[in-house]
Short mmCIF file of C-alpha atoms in Angstrom, two decimals:
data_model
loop_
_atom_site.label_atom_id
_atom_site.label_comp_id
_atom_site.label_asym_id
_atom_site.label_seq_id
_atom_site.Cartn_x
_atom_site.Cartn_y
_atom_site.Cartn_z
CA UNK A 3 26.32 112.79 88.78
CA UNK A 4 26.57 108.97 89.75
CA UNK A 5 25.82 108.05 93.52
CA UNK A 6 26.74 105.04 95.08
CA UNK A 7 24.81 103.73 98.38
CA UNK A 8 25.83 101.46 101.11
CA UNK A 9 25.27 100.46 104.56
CA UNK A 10 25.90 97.76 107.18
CA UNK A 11 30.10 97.07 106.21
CA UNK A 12 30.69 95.53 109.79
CA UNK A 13 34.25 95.26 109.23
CA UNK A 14 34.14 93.86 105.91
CA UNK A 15 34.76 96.67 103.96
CA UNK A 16 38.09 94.93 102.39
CA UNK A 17 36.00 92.49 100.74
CA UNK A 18 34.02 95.37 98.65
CA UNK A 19 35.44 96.74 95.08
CA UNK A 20 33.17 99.99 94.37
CA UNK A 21 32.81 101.37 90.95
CA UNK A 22 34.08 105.05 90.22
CA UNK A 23 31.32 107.20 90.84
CA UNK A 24 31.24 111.37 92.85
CA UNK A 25 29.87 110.92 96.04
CA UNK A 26 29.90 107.56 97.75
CA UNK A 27 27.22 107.29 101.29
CA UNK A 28 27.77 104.95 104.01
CA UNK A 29 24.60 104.71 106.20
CA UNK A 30 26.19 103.41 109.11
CA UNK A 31 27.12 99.81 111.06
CA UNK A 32 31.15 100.07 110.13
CA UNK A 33 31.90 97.79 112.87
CA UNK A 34 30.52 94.56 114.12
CA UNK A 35 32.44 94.52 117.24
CA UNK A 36 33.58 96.55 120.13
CA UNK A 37 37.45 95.15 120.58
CA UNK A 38 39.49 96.40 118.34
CA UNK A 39 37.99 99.92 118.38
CA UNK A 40 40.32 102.59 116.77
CA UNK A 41 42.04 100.32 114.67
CA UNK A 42 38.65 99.41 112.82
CA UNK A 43 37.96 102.62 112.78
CA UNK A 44 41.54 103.85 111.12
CA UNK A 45 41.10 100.91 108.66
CA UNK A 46 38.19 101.58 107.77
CA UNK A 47 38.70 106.00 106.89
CA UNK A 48 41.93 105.11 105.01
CA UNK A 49 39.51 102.27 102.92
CA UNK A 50 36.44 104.77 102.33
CA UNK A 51 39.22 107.62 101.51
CA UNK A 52 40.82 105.35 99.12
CA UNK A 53 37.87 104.99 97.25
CA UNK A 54 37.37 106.76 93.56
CA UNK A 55 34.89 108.81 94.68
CA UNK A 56 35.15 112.87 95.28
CA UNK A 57 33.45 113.09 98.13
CA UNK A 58 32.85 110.02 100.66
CA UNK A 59 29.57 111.19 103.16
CA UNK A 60 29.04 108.58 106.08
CA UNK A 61 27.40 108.39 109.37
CA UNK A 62 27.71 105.81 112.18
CA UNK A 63 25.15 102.55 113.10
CA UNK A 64 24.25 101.59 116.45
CA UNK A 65 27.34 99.16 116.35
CA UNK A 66 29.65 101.56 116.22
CA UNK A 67 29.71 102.74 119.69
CA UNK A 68 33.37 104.05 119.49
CA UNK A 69 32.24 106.41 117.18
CA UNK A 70 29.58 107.61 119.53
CA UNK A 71 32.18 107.49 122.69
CA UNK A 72 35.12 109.28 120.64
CA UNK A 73 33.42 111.31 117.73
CA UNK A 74 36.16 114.55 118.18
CA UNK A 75 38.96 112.03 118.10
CA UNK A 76 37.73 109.97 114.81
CA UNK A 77 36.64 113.78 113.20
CA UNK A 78 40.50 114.83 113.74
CA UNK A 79 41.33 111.74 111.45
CA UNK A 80 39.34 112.57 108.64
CA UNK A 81 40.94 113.60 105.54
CA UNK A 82 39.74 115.25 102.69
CA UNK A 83 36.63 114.61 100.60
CA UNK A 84 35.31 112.43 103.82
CA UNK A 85 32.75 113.82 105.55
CA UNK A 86 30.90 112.35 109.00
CA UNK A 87 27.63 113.65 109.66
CA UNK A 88 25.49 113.80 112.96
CA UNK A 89 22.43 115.74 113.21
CA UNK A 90 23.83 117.77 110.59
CA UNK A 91 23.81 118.67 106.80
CA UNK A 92 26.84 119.01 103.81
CA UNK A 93 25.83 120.68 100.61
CA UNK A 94 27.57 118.62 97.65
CA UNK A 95 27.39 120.12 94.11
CA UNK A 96 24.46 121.99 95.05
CA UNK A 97 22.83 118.88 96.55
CA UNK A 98 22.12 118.73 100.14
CA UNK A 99 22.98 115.51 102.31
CA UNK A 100 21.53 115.71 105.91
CA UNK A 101 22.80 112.50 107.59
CA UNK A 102 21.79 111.14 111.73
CA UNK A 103 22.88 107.79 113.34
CA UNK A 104 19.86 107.68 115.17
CA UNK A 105 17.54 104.54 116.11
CA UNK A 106 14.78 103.55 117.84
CA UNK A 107 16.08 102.36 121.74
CA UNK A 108 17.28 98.87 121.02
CA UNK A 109 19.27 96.59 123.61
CA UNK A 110 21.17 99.96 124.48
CA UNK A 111 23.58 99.96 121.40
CA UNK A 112 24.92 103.11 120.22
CA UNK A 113 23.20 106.28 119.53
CA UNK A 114 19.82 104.56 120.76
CA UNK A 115 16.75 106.81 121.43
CA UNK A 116 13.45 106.13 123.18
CA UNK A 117 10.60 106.28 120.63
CA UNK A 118 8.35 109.51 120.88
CA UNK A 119 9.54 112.61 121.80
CA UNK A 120 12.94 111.51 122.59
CA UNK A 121 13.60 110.54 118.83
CA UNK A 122 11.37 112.86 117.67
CA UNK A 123 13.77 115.87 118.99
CA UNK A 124 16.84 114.61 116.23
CA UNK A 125 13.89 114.33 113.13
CA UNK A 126 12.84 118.14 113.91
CA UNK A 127 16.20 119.22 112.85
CA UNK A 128 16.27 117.68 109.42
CA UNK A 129 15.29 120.78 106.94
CA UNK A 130 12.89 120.67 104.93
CA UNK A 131 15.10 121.42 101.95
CA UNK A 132 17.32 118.39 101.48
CA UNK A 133 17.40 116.54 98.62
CA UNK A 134 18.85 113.26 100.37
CA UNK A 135 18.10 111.91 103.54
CA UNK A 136 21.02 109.17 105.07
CA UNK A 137 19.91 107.87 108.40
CA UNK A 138 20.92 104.50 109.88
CA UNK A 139 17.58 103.03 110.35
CA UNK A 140 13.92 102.90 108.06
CA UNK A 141 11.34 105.10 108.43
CA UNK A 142 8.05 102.79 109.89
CA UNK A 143 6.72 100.69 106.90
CA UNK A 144 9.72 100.97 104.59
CA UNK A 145 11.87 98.20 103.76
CA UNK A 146 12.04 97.50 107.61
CA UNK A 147 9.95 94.46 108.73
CA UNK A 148 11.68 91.65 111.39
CA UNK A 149 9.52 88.32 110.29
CA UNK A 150 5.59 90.37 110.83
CA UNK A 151 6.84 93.47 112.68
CA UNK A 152 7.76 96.57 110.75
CA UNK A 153 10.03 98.05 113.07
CA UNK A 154 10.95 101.29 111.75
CA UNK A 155 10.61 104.63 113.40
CA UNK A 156 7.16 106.18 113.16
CA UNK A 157 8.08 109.78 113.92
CA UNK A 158 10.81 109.42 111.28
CA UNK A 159 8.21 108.70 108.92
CA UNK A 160 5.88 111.52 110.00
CA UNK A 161 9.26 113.94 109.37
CA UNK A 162 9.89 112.60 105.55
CA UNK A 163 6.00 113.19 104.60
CA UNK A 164 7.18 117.09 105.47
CA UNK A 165 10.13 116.62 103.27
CA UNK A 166 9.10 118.05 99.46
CA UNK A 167 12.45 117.80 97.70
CA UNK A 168 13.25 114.67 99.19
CA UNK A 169 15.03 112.38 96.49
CA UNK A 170 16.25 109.81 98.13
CA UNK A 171 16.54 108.08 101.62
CA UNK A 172 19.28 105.84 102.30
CA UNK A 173 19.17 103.56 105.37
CA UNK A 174 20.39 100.29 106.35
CA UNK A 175 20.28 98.36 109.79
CA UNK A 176 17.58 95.58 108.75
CA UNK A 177 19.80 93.29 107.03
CA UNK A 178 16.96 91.38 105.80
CA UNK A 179 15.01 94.61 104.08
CA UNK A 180 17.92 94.96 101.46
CA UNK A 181 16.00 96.54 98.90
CA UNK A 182 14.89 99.65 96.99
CA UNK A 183 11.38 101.28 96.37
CA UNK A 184 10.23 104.18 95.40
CA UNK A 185 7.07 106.38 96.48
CA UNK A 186 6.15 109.69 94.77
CA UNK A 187 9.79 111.21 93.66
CA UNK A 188 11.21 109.61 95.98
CA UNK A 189 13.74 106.89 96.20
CA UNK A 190 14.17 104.47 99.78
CA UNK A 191 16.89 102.08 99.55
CA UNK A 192 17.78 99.64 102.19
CA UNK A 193 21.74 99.24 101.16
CA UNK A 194 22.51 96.53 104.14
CA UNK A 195 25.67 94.72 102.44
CA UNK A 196 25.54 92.24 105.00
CA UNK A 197 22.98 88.99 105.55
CA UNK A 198 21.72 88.00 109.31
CA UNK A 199 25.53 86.19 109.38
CA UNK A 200 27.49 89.21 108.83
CA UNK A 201 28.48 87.96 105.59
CA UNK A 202 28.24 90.50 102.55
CA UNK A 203 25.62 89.07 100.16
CA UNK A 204 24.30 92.36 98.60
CA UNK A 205 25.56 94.92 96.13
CA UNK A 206 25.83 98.57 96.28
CA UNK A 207 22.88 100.66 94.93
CA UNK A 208 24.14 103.20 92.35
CA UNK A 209 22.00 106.28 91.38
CA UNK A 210 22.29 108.71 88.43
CA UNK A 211 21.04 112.13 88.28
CA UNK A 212 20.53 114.40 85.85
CA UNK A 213 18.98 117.71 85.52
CA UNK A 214 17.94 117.38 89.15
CA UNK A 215 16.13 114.19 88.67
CA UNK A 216 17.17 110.39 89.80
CA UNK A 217 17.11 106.94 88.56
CA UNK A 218 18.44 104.10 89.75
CA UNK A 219 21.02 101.55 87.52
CA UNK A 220 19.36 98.58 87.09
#
């Protein structure tokens, strides 16, 4: 099974040609701006369904505040093989994909939470038997440092060291963290597409598994 992993579009999908592969995850930040709302939106499912990929699994960033203000009208849009998860799991080929938009409470952008127990309440629902974890934003000290800050979410990473199947964890949001490492069996990847400018600079991370064990193409 071949997975491809991106993040951080902002719009710019178009510019993108993705290899064949069977699932394809999107870790959120589809839009850059707020103006053209639904039509972004609209463009951007009919892209990601166009894609030659059997199932497309994405969540939204804390850019895409339509999504957050109009979730049942974007679900109603979604055809088949493209699936939007919030706080909530899919089970792909035996493999199961728990996905949250979630971040740490930043300039009040979509699907912000307070640090602490306010975040905390959306990690407590991830089960402890997934095998991939796609969330918007790092876990604290992965692939997530602003210039000498790491500014990743600290109760996230208290949730993954629960997390004994975990695979892989697929995040974006810190454009500049674009990256991959792995601890233990398991895989992080930072799949921001995008620079500081908006402009994509990056290419998607593609993962292979077989007989329930990953590796990344290098």
């Amino acid at each position: 099974m071949k997975i491809i992993a991106i993040s951080d579009t902002h719009s710019r999908h178009q510019e993108l040609e993705l290899p064949e592969a069977d699932i394809i995850l999107h870790a959120g930040d589809i839009r850059k701006k707020e103006k053209k709302g639904v039509q972004e939106i609209a463009d951007f499912i009919k892209w990601f369904a166009s894609q030659k990929a059997k199932h497309k699994v994405f969540i939204a960033g804390n850019h895409d505040l339509f999504l957050e203000k109009e979730e049942n009208f974007f679900r109603g849009i979604l055809p088949e093989g493209v699936h939007y998860l919030n706080d909530e799991s899919i089970t792909i080929e035996g493999i199961k994909i728990w996905g949250s938009p979630v971040t740490p409470w930043f300039h009040e952008w979509a699907f912000n939470r307070y640090r602490g127990a306010n975040i905390k309440q959306h990690w407590d629902k991830i089960p402890d038997d997934i095998d991939i974890l796609l969330t918007h934003g790092p876990a604290k000290g992965i692939l997530d440092s602003v210039g000498s800050e790491a500014v990743g979410c600290k109760d996230l990473m208290e949730k993954i060291k629960k997390l004994n199947k975990l695979k892989l964890h697929c995040f974006g949001h810190i454009h500049v963290q674009n990256g991959v490492k792995k601890i233990g069996d398991t895989f992080f990847v930072n799949a921001s597409l995008v620079d500081s400018q908006y402009k994509i600079i990056n290419i998607p991370y593609i993962f292979n598994i077989q007989n329930g064990e990953y590796d990344i193409e290098t």
